[in-house]
C-alpha positions as CSV (number, residue, x, y, z in Angstrom):
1,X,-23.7,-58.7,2.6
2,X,-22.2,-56.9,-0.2
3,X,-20.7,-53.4,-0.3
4,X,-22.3,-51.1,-2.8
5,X,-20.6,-49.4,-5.1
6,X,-18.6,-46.1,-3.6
7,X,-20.0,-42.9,-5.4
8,X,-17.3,-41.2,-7.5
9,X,-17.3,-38.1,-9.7
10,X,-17.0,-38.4,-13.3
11,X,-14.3,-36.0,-15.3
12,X,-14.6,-34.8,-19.0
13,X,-12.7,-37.1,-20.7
14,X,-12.7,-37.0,-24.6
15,X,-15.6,-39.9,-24.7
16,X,-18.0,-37.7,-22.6
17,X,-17.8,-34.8,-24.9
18,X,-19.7,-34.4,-28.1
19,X,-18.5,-33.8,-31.2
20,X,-18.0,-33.7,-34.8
21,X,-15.5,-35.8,-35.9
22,X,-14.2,-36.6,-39.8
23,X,-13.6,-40.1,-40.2
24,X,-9.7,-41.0,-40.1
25,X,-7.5,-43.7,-39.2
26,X,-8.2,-42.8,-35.5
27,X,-11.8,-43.6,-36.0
28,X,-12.5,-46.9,-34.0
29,X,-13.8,-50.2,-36.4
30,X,-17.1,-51.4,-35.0
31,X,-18.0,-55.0,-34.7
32,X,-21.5,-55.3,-34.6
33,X,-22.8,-59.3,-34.7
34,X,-26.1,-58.3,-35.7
35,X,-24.8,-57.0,-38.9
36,X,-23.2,-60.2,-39.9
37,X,-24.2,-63.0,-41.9
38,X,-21.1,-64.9,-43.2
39,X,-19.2,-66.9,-41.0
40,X,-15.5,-64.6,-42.0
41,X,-17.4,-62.0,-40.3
42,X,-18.4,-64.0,-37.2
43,X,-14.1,-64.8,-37.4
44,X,-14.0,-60.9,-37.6
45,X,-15.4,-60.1,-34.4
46,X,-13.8,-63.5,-32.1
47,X,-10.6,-61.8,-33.4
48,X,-11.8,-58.2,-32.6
49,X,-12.8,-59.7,-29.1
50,X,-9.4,-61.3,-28.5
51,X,-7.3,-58.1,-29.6
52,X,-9.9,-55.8,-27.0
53,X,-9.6,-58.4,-24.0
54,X,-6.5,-59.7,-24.5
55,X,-4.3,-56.4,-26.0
56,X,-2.4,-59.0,-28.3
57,X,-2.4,-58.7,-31.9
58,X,-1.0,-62.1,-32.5
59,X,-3.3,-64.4,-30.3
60,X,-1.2,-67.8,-29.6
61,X,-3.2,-71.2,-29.6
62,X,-2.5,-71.8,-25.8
63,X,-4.9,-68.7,-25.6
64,X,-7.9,-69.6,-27.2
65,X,-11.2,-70.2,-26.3
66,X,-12.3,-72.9,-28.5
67,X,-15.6,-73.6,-26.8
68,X,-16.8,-69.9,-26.9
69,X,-15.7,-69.6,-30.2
70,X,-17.6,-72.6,-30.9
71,X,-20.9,-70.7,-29.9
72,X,-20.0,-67.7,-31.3
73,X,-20.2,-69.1,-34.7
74,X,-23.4,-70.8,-34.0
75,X,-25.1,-67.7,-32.3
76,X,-25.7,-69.3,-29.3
77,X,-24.2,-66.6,-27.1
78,X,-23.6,-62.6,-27.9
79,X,-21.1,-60.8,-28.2
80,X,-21.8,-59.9,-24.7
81,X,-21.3,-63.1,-23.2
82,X,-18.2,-64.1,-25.4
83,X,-16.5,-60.9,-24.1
84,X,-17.7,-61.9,-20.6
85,X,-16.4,-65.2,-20.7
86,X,-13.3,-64.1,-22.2
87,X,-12.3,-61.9,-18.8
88,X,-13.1,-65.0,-16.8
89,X,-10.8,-66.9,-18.9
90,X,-7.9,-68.8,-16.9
91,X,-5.3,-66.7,-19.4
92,X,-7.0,-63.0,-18.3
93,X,-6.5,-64.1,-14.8
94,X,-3.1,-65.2,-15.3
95,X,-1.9,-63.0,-17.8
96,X,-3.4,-59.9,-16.3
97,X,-5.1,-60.3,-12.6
98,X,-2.4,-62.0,-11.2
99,X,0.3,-59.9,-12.3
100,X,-1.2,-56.4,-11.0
101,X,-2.4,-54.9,-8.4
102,X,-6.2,-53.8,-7.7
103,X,-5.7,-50.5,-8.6
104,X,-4.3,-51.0,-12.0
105,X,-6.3,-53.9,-12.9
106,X,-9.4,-51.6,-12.2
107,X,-7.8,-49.4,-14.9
108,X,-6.5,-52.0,-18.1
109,X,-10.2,-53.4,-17.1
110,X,-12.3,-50.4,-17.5
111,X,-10.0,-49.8,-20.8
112,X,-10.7,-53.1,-22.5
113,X,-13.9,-53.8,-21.1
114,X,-15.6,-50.1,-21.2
115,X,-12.9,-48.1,-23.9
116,X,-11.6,-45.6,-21.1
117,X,-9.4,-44.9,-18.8
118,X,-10.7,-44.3,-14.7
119,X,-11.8,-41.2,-14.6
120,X,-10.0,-40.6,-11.0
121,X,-8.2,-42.5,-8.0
122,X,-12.1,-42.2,-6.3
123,X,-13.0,-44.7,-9.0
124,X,-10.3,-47.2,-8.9
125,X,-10.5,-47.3,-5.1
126,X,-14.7,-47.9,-5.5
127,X,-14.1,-50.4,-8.0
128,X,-11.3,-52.3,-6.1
129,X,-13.2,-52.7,-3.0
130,X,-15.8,-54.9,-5.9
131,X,-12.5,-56.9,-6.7
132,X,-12.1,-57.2,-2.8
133,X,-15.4,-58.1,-1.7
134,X,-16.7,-59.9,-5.1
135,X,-13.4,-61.3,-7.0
136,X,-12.8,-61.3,-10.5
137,X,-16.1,-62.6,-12.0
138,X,-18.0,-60.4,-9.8
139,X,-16.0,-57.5,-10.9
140,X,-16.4,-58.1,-14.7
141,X,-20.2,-59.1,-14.3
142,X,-20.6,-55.8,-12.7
143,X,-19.2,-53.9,-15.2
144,X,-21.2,-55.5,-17.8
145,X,-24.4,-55.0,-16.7
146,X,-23.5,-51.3,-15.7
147,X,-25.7,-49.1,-17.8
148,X,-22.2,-47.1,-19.2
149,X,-21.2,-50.8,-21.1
150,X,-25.5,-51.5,-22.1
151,X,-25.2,-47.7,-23.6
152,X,-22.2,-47.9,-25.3
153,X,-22.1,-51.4,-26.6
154,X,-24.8,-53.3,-25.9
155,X,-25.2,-57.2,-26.1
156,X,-23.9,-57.4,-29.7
157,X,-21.0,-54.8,-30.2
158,X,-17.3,-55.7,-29.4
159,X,-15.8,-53.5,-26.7
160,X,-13.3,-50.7,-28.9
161,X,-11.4,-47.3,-27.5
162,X,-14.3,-44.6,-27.8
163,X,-13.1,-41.5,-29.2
164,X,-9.4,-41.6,-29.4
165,X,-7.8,-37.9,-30.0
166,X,-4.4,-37.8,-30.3
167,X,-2.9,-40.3,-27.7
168,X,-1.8,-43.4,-28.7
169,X,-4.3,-46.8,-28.1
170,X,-4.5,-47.9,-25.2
171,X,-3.0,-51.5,-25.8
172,X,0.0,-50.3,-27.3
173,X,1.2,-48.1,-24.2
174,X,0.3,-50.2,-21.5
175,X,1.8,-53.2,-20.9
176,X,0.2,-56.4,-19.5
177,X,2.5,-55.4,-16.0
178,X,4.3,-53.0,-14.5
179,X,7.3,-52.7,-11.7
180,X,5.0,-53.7,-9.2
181,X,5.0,-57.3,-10.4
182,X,8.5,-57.0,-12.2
183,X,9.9,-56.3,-8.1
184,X,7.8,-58.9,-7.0
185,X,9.5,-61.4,-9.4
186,X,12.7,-60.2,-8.3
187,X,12.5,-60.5,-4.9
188,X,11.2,-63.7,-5.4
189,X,14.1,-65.1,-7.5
190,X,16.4,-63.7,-4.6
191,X,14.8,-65.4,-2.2
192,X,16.4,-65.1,1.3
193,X,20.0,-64.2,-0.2
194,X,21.6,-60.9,1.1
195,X,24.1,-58.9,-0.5
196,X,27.0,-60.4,1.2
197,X,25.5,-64.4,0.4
198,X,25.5,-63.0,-3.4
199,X,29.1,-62.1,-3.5
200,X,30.6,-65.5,-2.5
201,X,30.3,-67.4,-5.8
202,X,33.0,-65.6,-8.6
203,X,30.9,-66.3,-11.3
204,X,28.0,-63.7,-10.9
205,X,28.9,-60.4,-12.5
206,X,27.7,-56.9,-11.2
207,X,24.3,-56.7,-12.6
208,X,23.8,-60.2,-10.5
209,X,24.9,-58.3,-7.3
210,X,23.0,-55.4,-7.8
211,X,19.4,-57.4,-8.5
212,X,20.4,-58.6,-4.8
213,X,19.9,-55.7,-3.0
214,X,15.9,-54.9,-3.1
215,X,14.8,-51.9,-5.4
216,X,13.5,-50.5,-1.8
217,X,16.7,-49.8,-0.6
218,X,17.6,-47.6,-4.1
219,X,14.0,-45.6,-3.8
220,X,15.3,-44.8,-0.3
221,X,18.8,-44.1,-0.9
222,X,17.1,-42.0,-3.5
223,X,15.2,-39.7,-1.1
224,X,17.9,-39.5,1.4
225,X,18.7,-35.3,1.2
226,X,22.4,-34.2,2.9
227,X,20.8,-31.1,5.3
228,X,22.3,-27.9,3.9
229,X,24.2,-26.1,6.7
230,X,21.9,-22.5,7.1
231,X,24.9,-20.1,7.1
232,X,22.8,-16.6,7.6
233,X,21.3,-18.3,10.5
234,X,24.4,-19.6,12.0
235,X,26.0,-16.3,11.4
236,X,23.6,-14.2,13.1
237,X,23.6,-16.7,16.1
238,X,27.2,-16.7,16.4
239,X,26.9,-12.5,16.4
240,X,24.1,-12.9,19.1
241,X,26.7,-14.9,21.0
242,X,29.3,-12.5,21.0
243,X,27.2,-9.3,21.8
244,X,26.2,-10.9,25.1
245,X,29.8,-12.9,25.9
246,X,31.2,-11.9,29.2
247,X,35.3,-11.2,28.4
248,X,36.1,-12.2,32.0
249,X,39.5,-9.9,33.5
250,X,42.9,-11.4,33.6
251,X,44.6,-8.8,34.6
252,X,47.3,-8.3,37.9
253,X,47.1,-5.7,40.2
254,X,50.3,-3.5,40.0
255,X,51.8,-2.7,43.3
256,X,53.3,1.0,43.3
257,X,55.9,0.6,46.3
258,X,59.3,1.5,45.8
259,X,61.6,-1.2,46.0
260,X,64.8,-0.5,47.4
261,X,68.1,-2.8,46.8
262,X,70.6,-3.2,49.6
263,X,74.1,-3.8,49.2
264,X,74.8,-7.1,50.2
265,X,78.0,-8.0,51.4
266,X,80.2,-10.8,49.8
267,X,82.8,-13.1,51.0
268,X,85.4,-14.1,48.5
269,X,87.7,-16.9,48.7
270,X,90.7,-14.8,48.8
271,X,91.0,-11.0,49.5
272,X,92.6,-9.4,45.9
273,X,92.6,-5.4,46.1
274,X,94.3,-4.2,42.4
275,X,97.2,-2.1,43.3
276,X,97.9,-3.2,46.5
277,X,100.0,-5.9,45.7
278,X,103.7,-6.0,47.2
279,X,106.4,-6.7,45.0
């Protein structure tokens, strides 16, 4: 049994809001099959459908899909379907699902495959527990048949940015990956090695050493705060100390009894009275 789809809020983003708008270079190209009848246009939107799943401009030949090419040019599939099979492509799942997590893949998803961004962290959380519990395919099928993508785009319009203001695109400021992954390589080109192992051979240099101590121990190092001595309240505790501190008494009782010296009587060696002396 599957989970249903969490309810989330939608926020005003620039595609929600209607306006009047004077064509420009922002203004997105549509692709529309049905509008076709040449076969440069057919090339048109397979290359349209690349650059909007994809986010590459220059598509290598490892990438593409000859076979749904193949029945895009003899209308034996929409555009719909070619877009579909497209995010269930071996090279989307490599390229993109493997190398990010569930909450950004829920976003470079909804921006290639509906033309927005996530309208909050309620809806990448509702949409990753689709990835979760249905996988890939089962994500992109659902987003597909959602009514937003029928509304928008139908079964025979390629997938495009829906009113861009301002901001850049969205495949030219968001990368395939991210530091998650980029960590995750690291890490796994470390290995078990520690920052002691690392230093043994003399012919890594510094940047070698410092990709051996994991990026977790910088973000904490990072947070670590010296606690600030509080000198008003150590101040005032040291004054509440001394208003209460017992001086304890050190002094000697004086006696006043007079103390009187006796002559003592001394025996010289020889007897020697000045004066007396006989000649």
């Amino acid at each position: 049994m599957s989970i249903p789809l969490l309810e989330y809020s939608p926020s005003s983003q620039n595609h929600r809001v209607e306006g009047y708008e004077i064509p420009n270079s922002d203004t997105p190209v549509i692709y529309r099959l049905t509008s076709t009848s040449l076969d440069i246009d057919v090339d048109e939107i397979i290359w349209a459908g690349y650059r909007q799943v994809f986010s590459e401009h220059l598509i290598l030949s490892s990438y593409r899909q000859t076979f749904l090419e193949s029945q895009m040019r003899n209308r034996a599939i929409s555009v719909r379907d070619f877009i579909r099979g497209l995010g269930k492509s071996e090279v989307f799942r490599s390229q993109i699902a493997n190398v990010n997590s569930n909450y950004r893949l829920v976003n470079l998803v909804l921006q290639r495959f509906l033309g927005r961004k996530s309208y909050n962290k309620d809806e990448e959380i509702a949409w990753s527990i689709v990835i979760a519990t249905k996988g890939l395919h089962g994500f992109i099928d659902a987003l597909l048949g959602s009514a937003e993508y029928l509304e928008n785009f139908g079964n025979d319009i390629v997938p495009y940015q829906r009113r861009r203001y301002k901001d850049r695109p969205f495949n030219l400021v968001n990368p395939r990956y991210d530091d998650y992954w980029r960590n995750a390589q690291s890490m796994r080109a470390i290995g078990t090695r520690s920052f002691y192992n690392i230093r043994i051979p003399g012919t890594l240099t510094s940047e070698d050493i410092r990709k051996a101590i994991p990026a977790t121990f910088f973000a904490m190092a990072g947070k670590i705060i010296t606690p600030e001595r509080n000198y008003q309240r150590t101040i005032a505790s040291v004054t509440s100390q001394v208003k209460t501190l017992e001086i304890p008494d050190t002094s000697r009782e004086v006696s006043t009894e007079e103390v009187k010296i006796q002559p003592v009587a001394v025996s010289l060696p020889y007897s020697y009275i000045p004066g007396l002396a006989k000649n």
